[in-house]
Coordinates of C-alpha atoms in Angstrom, one line a residue:
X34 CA 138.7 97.1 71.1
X35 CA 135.5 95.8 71.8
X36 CA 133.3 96.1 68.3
X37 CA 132.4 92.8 67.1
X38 CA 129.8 90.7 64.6
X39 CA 130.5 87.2 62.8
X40 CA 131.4 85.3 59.6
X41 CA 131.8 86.2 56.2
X42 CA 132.5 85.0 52.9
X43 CA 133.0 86.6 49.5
X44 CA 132.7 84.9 46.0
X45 CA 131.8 86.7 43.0
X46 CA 130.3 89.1 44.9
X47 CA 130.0 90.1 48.9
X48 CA 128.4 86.6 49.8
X49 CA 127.2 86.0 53.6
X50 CA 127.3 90.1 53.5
X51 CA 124.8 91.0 56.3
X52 CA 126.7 88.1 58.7
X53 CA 129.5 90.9 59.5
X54 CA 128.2 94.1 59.8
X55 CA 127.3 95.2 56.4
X56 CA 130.7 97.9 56.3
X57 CA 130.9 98.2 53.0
X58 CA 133.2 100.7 51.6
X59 CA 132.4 103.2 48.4
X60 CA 133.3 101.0 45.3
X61 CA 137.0 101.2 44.7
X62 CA 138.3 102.2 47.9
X63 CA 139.1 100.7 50.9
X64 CA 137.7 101.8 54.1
X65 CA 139.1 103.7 56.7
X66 CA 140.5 101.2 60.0
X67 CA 137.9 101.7 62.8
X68 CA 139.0 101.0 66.4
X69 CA 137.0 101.1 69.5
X70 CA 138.7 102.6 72.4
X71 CA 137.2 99.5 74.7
X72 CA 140.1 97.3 74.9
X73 CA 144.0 97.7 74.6
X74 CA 144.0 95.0 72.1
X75 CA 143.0 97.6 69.6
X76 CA 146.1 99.2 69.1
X77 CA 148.5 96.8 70.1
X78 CA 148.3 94.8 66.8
X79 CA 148.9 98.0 64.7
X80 CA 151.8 99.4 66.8
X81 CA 153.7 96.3 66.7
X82 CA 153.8 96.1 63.1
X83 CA 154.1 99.7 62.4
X84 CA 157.5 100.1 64.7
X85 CA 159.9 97.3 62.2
X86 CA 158.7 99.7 59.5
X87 CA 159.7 102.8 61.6
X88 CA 163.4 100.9 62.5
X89 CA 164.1 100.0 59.3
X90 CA 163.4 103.3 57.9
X91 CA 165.8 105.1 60.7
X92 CA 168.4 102.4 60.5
X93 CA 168.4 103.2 56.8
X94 CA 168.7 106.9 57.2
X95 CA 171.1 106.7 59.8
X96 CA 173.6 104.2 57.3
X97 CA 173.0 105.8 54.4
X98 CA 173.3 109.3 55.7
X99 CA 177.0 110.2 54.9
X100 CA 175.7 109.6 50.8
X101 CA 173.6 112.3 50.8
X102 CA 169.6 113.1 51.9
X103 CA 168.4 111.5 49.0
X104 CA 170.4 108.4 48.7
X105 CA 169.6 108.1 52.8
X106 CA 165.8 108.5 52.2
X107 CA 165.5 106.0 49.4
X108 CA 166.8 103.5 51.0
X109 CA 164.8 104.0 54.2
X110 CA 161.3 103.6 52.2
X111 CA 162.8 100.9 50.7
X112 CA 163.7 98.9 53.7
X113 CA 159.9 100.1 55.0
X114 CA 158.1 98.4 52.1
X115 CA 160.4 95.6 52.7
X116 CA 159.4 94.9 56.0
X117 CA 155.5 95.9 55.4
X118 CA 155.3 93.4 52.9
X119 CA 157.1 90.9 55.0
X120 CA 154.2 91.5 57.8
X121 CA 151.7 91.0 55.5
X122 CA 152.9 87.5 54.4
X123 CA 153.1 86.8 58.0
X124 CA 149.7 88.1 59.4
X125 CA 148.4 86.2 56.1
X126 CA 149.5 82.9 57.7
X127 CA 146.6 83.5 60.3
X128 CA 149.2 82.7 63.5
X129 CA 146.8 82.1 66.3
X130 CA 148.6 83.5 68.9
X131 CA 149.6 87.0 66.6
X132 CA 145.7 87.1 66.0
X133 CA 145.0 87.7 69.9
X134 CA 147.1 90.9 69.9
X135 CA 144.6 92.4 66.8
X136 CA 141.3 91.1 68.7
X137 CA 140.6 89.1 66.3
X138 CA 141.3 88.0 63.1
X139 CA 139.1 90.3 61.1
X140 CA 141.0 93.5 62.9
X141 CA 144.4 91.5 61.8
X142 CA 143.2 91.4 58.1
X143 CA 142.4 94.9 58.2
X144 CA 145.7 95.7 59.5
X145 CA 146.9 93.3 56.6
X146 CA 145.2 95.2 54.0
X147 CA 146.9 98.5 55.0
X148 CA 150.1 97.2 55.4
X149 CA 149.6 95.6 51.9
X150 CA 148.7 99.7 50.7
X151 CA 151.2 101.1 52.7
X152 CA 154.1 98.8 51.1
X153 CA 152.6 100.6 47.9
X154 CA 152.9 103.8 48.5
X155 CA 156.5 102.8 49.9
X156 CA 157.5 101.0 46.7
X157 CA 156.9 104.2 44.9
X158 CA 158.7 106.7 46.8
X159 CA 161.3 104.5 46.8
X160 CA 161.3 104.1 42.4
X161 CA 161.0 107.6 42.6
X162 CA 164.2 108.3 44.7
X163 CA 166.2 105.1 43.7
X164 CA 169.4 105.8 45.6
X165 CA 172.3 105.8 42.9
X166 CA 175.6 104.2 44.3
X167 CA 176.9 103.2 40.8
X168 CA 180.1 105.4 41.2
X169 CA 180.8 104.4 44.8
X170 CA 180.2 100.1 44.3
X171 CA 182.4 98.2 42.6
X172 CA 179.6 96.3 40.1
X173 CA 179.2 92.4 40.3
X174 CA 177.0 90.1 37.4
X175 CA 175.2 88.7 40.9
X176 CA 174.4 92.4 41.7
X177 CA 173.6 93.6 38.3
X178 CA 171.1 90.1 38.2
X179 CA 169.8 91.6 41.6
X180 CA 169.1 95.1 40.4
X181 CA 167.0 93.9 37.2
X182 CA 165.3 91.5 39.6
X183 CA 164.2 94.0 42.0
X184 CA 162.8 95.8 39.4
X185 CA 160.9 93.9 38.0
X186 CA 159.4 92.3 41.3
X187 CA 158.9 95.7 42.4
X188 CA 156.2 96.6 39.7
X189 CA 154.6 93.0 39.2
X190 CA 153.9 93.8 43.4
X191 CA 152.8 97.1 42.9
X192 CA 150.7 95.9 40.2
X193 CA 148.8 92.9 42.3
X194 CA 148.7 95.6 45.5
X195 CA 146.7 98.1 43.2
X196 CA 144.5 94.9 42.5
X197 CA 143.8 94.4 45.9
X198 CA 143.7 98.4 46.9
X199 CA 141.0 98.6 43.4
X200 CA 139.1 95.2 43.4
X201 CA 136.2 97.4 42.9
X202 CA 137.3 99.6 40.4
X203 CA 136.5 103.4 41.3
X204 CA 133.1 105.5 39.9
X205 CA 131.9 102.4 37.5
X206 CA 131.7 99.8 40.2
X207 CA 133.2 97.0 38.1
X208 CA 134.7 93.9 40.8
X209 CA 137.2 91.6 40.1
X210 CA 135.8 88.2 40.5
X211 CA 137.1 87.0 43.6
X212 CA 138.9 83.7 42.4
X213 CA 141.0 85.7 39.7
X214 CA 141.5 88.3 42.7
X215 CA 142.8 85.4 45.2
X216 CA 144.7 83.7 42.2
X217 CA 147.1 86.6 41.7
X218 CA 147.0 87.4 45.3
X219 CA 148.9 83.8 45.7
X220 CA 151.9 85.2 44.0
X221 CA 153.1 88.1 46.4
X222 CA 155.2 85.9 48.0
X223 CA 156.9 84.3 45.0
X224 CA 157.5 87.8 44.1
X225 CA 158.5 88.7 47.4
X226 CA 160.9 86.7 47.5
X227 CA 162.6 87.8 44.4
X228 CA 162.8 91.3 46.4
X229 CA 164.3 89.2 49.1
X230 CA 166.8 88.1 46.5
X231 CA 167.2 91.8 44.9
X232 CA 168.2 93.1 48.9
X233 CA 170.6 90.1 49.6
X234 CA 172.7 90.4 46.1
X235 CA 172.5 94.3 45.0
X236 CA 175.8 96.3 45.0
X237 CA 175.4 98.2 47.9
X238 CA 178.7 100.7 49.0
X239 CA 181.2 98.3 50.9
X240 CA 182.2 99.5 54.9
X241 CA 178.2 100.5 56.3
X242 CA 176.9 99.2 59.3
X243 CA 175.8 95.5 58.9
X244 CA 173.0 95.7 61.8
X245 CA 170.5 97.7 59.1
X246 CA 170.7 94.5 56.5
X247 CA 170.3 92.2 59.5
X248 CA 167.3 93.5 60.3
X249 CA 166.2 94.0 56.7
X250 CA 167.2 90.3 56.1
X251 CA 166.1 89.0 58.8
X252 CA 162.2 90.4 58.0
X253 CA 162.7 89.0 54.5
X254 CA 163.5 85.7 55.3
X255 CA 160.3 85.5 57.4
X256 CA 158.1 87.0 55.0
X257 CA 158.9 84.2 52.8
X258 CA 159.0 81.4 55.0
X259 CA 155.8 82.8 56.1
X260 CA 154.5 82.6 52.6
X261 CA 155.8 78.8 52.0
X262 CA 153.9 77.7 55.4
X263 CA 150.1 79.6 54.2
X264 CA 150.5 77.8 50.6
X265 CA 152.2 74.7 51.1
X266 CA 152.4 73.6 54.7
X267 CA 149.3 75.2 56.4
X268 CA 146.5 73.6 53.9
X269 CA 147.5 70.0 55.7
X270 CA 148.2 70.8 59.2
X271 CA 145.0 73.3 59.7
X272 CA 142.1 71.7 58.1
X273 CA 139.9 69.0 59.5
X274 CA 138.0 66.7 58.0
X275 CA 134.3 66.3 58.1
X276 CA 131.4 64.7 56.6
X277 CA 128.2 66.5 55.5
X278 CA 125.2 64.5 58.1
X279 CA 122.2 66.9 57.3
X280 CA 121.3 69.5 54.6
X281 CA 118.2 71.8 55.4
X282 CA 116.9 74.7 53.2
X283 CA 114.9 77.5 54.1
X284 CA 114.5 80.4 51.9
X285 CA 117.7 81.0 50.0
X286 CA 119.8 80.0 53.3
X287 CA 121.4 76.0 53.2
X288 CA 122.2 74.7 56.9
X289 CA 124.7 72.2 56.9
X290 CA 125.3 69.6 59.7
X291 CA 128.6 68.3 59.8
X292 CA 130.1 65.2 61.6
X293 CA 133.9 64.7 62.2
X294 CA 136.1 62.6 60.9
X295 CA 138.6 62.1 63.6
X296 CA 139.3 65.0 66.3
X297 CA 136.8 67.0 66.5
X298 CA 137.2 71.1 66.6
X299 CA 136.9 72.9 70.2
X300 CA 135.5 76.0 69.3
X301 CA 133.4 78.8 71.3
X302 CA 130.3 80.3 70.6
X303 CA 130.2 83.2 68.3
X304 CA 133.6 82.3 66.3
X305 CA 134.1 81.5 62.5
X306 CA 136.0 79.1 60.5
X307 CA 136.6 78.1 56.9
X308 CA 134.7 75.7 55.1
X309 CA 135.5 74.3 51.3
X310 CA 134.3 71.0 49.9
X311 CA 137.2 70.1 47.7
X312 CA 135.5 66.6 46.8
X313 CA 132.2 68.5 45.6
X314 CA 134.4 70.9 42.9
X315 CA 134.7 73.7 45.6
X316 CA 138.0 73.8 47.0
X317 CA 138.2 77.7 47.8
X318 CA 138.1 78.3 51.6
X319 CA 135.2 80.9 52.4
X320 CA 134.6 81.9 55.8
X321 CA 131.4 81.3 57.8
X322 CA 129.9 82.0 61.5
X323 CA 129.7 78.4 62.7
X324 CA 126.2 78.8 63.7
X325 CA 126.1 76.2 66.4
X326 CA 127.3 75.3 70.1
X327 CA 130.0 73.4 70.8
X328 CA 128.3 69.6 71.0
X329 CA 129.2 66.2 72.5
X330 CA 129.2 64.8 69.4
X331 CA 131.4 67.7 67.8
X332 CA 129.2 68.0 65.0
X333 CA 128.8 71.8 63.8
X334 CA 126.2 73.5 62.2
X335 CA 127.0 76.6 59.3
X336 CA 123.8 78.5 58.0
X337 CA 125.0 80.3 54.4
X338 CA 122.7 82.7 53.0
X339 CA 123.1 82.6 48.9
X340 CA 124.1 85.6 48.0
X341 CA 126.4 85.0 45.1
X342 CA 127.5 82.6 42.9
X343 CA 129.8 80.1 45.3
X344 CA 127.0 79.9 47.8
X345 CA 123.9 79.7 45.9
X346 CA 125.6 76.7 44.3
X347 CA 125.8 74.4 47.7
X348 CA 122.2 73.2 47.5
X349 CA 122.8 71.7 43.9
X350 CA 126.3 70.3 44.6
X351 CA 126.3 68.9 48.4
X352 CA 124.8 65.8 49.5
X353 CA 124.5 63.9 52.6
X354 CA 128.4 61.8 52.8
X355 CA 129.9 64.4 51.3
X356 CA 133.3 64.8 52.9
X357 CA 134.8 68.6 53.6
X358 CA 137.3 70.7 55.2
X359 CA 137.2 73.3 58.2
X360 CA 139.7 75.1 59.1
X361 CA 139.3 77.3 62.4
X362 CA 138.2 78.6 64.9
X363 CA 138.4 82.6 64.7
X364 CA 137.2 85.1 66.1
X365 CA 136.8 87.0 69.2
X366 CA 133.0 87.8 69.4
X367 CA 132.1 86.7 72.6
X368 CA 128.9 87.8 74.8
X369 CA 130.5 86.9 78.1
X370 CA 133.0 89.0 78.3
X371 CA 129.7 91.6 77.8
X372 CA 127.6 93.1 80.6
X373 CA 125.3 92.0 83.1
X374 CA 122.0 93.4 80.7
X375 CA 122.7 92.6 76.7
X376 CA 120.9 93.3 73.6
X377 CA 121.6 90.8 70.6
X378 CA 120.2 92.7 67.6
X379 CA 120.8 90.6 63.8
X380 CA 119.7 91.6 60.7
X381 CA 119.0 88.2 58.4
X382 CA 122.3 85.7 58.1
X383 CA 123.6 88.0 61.1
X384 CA 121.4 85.8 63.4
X385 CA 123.9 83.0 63.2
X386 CA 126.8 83.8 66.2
X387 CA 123.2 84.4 68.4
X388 CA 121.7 81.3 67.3
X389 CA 125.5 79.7 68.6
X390 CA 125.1 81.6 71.7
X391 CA 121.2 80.8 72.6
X392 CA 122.1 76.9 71.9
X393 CA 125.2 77.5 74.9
X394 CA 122.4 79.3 77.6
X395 CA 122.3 77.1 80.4
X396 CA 119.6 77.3 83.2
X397 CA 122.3 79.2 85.5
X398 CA 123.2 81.9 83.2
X399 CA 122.5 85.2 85.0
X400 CA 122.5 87.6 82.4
X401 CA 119.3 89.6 81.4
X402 CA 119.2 88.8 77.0
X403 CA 117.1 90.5 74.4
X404 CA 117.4 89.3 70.8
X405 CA 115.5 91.4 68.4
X406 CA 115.7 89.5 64.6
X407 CA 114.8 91.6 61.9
X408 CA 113.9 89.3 58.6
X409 CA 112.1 90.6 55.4
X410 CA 109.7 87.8 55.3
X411 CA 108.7 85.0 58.4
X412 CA 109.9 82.5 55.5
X413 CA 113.3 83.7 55.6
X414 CA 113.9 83.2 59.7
X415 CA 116.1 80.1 61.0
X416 CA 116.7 78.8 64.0
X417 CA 114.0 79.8 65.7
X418 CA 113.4 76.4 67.3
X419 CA 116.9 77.4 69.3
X420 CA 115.6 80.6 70.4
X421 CA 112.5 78.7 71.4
X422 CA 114.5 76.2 73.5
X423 CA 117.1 78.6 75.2
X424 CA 113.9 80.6 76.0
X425 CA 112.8 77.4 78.0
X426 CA 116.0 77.0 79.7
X427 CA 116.5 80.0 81.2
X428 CA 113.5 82.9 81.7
X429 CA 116.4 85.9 81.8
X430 CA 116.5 85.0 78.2
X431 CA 114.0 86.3 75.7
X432 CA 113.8 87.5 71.3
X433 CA 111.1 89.0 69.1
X434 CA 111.4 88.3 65.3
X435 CA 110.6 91.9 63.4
X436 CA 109.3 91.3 59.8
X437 CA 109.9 93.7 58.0
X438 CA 107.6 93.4 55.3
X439 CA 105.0 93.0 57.9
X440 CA 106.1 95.3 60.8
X441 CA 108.6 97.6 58.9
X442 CA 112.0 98.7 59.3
X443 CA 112.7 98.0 63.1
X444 CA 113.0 101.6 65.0
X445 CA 114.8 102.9 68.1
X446 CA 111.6 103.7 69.5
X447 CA 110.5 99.7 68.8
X448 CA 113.7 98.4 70.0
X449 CA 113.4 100.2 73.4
X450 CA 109.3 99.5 74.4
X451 CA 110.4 96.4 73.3
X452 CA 113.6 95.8 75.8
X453 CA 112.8 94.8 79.4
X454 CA 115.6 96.6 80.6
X455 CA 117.1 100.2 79.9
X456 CA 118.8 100.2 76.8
X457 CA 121.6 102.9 78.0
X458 CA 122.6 100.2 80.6
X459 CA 123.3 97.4 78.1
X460 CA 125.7 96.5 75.7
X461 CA 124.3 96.1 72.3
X462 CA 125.6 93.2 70.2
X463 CA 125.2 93.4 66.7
X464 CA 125.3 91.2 63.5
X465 CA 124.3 92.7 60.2
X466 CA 123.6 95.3 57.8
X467 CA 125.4 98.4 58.5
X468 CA 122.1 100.3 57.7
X469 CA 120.3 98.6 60.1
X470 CA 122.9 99.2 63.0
X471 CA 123.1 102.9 61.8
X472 CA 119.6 103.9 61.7
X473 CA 119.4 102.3 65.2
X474 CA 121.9 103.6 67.1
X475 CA 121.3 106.9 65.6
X476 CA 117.5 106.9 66.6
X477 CA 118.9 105.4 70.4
X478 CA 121.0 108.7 70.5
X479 CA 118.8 110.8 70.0
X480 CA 116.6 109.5 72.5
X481 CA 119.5 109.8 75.0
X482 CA 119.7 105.6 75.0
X483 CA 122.8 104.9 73.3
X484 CA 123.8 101.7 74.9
X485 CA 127.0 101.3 77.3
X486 CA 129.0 99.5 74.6
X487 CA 128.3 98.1 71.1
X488 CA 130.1 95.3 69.8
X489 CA 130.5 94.1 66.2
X490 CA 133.2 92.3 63.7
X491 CA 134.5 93.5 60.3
X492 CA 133.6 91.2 58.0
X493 CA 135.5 91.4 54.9
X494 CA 138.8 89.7 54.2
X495 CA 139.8 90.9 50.9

């Protein structure tokens, strides 16, 4: 699947938004999965969650058959939402080795969200076309208790689903703040697992097969222990202390050194982890390119643009000692499993996974770089001491910094006078605003220089 970018974060609004690639949606709706066809990864994620669904729906049409099409088909997109929900309270416990099979975690999350919509539209067919068995089950209090259960964990999830599906709210652009949004997102799994309860205890007709509720079961019971390990389990066995050793502000972007407290984190140039500073009165993870190569010291380095409420506040509240949390790594945006010739081309806070991968040039590295590094103002650039540096370590290696207030909006034409090497026989590696990366590669195709491969993350979450 090969199109990949950086970090993100999200507070009241889309913080750290140009450190993905900009893909931002028309308000209200979510946008449409996008898969590259350069690596097999792309749709191995998908089809391994999408075929439980697929069984449980033909292992319920199968056993419910001889009660009649409808009965057969209500119980199929039943036992499909089931296990789509399940899947989304696994994927949302971030299990590392589940996250290789998307490509990265950003592709998982996506994957999340539409299983999350998918369960929806499931739910609803199946309220529509609730089977009816109450002539053919002999009718239990546990069962009865089951039934109202279902029911009513049924539309509190379709409710919080259609909060996630509608955080922007359609045609007015109104956003649900992102705590309130994450806050109601916590309880899927309590009410998960009252549908769990609902499938285990309903009156169902005695003498079926028992290998469709296995399955069914089985799915539920790991959607919930799934959901126990993310909320109580996960916050102590995935986070890492660290202490805040430098604070640096240029512009409206705070750089943040951190030392370890203990082990340090083995990370790889290019990935992302997430950072909260419980201690400071911010104890909701966001998610942020760690801008920095891996050091002997282990300390890390996160550049955050503020570009909403949670990150504008970091100057005011950190200081030097403060202690914080990082969980991670993620991510699977890595320039060495690119081409021999490379463009890096970031657009503001997307110059952080380059300035992580110009700190890791050594003198040996053999691949010809450009970085182009559009900013509005000269004010506003970081890092460029690293460029600098990696420059002097290795002449294959070289940047330009476009300002755009100064030079204007960066061009195809620019980008290729500009490139010591044909752009059609590079892979182009890019890290910001979507409107940036379309006007380019539009203006390269037309100038028959679209590049051999162009690489980029999603970058939101919710």
């Amino acid at each position: 699947m090969m199109i990949v970018a950086t970090a993100i974060t999200r507070d009241t609004t889309m913080t750290d938004k140009a450190h993905r690639d900009g893909n931002v949606s028309a308000p209200g709706f979510p946008p449409l999965p996008r898969l590259s066809l350069n690596s097999t990864l792309a749709l191995t994620g998908p089809v391994l969650v999408a075929l439980p669904c697929l069984l449980a729906a033909l292992l319920g049409l199968n056993t419910y058959a001889p009660y009649g099409a409808d009965a057969a088909f209500g119980i199929a997109v039943g036992a499909a939402a089931v296990v789509a929900m399940a899947q989304t309270l696994i994927l949302a416990a971030r299990p590392p080795l589940v996250e290789q099979l998307f490509g990265g975690l950003d592709r998982m999350y996506r994957v999340h969200k539409w299983l999350g919509i998918s369960a929806m539209v499931l739910m609803i067919l199946h309220q529509q076309i609730e089977p009816d068995f109450e002539r053919l089950v002999r009718e239990t209090s546990l069962g009865e208790l089951g039934e109202e259960a279902g029911e009513l964990a049924f539309n509190a999830l379709l409710a919080l689903v259609a909060v996630s599906w509608f955080r922007r709210l359609p045609f007015i652009g109104l956003e649900i703040p992102y705590q309130l949004w994450r806050f109601s997102h916590r309880f899927m799994g309590a009410l998960f697992a009252i549908v769990v309860f609902h499938q285990f205890f309903v009156d169902m007709p005695a003498g079926v097969d028992p290998t469709f509720m296995l399955v069914l079961n089985a799915f539920g019971i790991a959607g919930v222990v799934a959901w126990i390990f993310t909320e109580l389990l996960a916050p102590h066995l995935r986070r890492r202390d660290f202490t805040v050793s430098q604070i640096r502000q240029t512009g409206d972007t705070t750089t943040l050194t951190l030392r370890p407290e203990g082990r340090a984190m083995r990370w790889r140039p290019g990935q992302f982890a997430f950072f909260r500073a419980p201690e400071a009165g911010l104890s909701e993870p966001h998610p942020f390119t760690i801008a920095s190569a891996p050091r002997p010291d282990g300390t890390l380095t996160f550049s955050i643009r503020g570009l909403g409420g949670w990150t504008r506040s970091l100057p005011a509240i950190l200081r030097t000692g403060t202690r914080v949390q990082v969980e991670g790594p993620y991510g699977r945006f890595n320039f060495r499993k690119g081409g021999a010739r490379q463009i890096w081309l970031a657009g503001g806070i997307g110059i952080t996974p380059f300035l992580a991968w110009a700190e890791s040039l050594t003198e040996a590295e053999s691949r010809d770089i450009h970085l182009i590094y559009c900013v509005p103002t000269q004010d506003e650039a970081i890092g460029v001491e690293t460029l600098r540096a990696a420059v002097a370590r290795n002449p294959r290696f070289s940047f330009e910094v476009v300002v755009t207030t100064r030079d204007g909006r960066l061009t195809a034409e620019r980008l290729i006078s500009a490139t010591p090497f044909a752009v059609r026989q590079a892979d182009l590696w890019f890290c910001g605003p979507t409107g940036l990366k379309d006007g380019v590669l539009k203006g390269l195709k037309a100038q028959g220089q679209t590049p051999r491969r162009v690489r980029f993350e999603q970058f939101e979450f919710a």
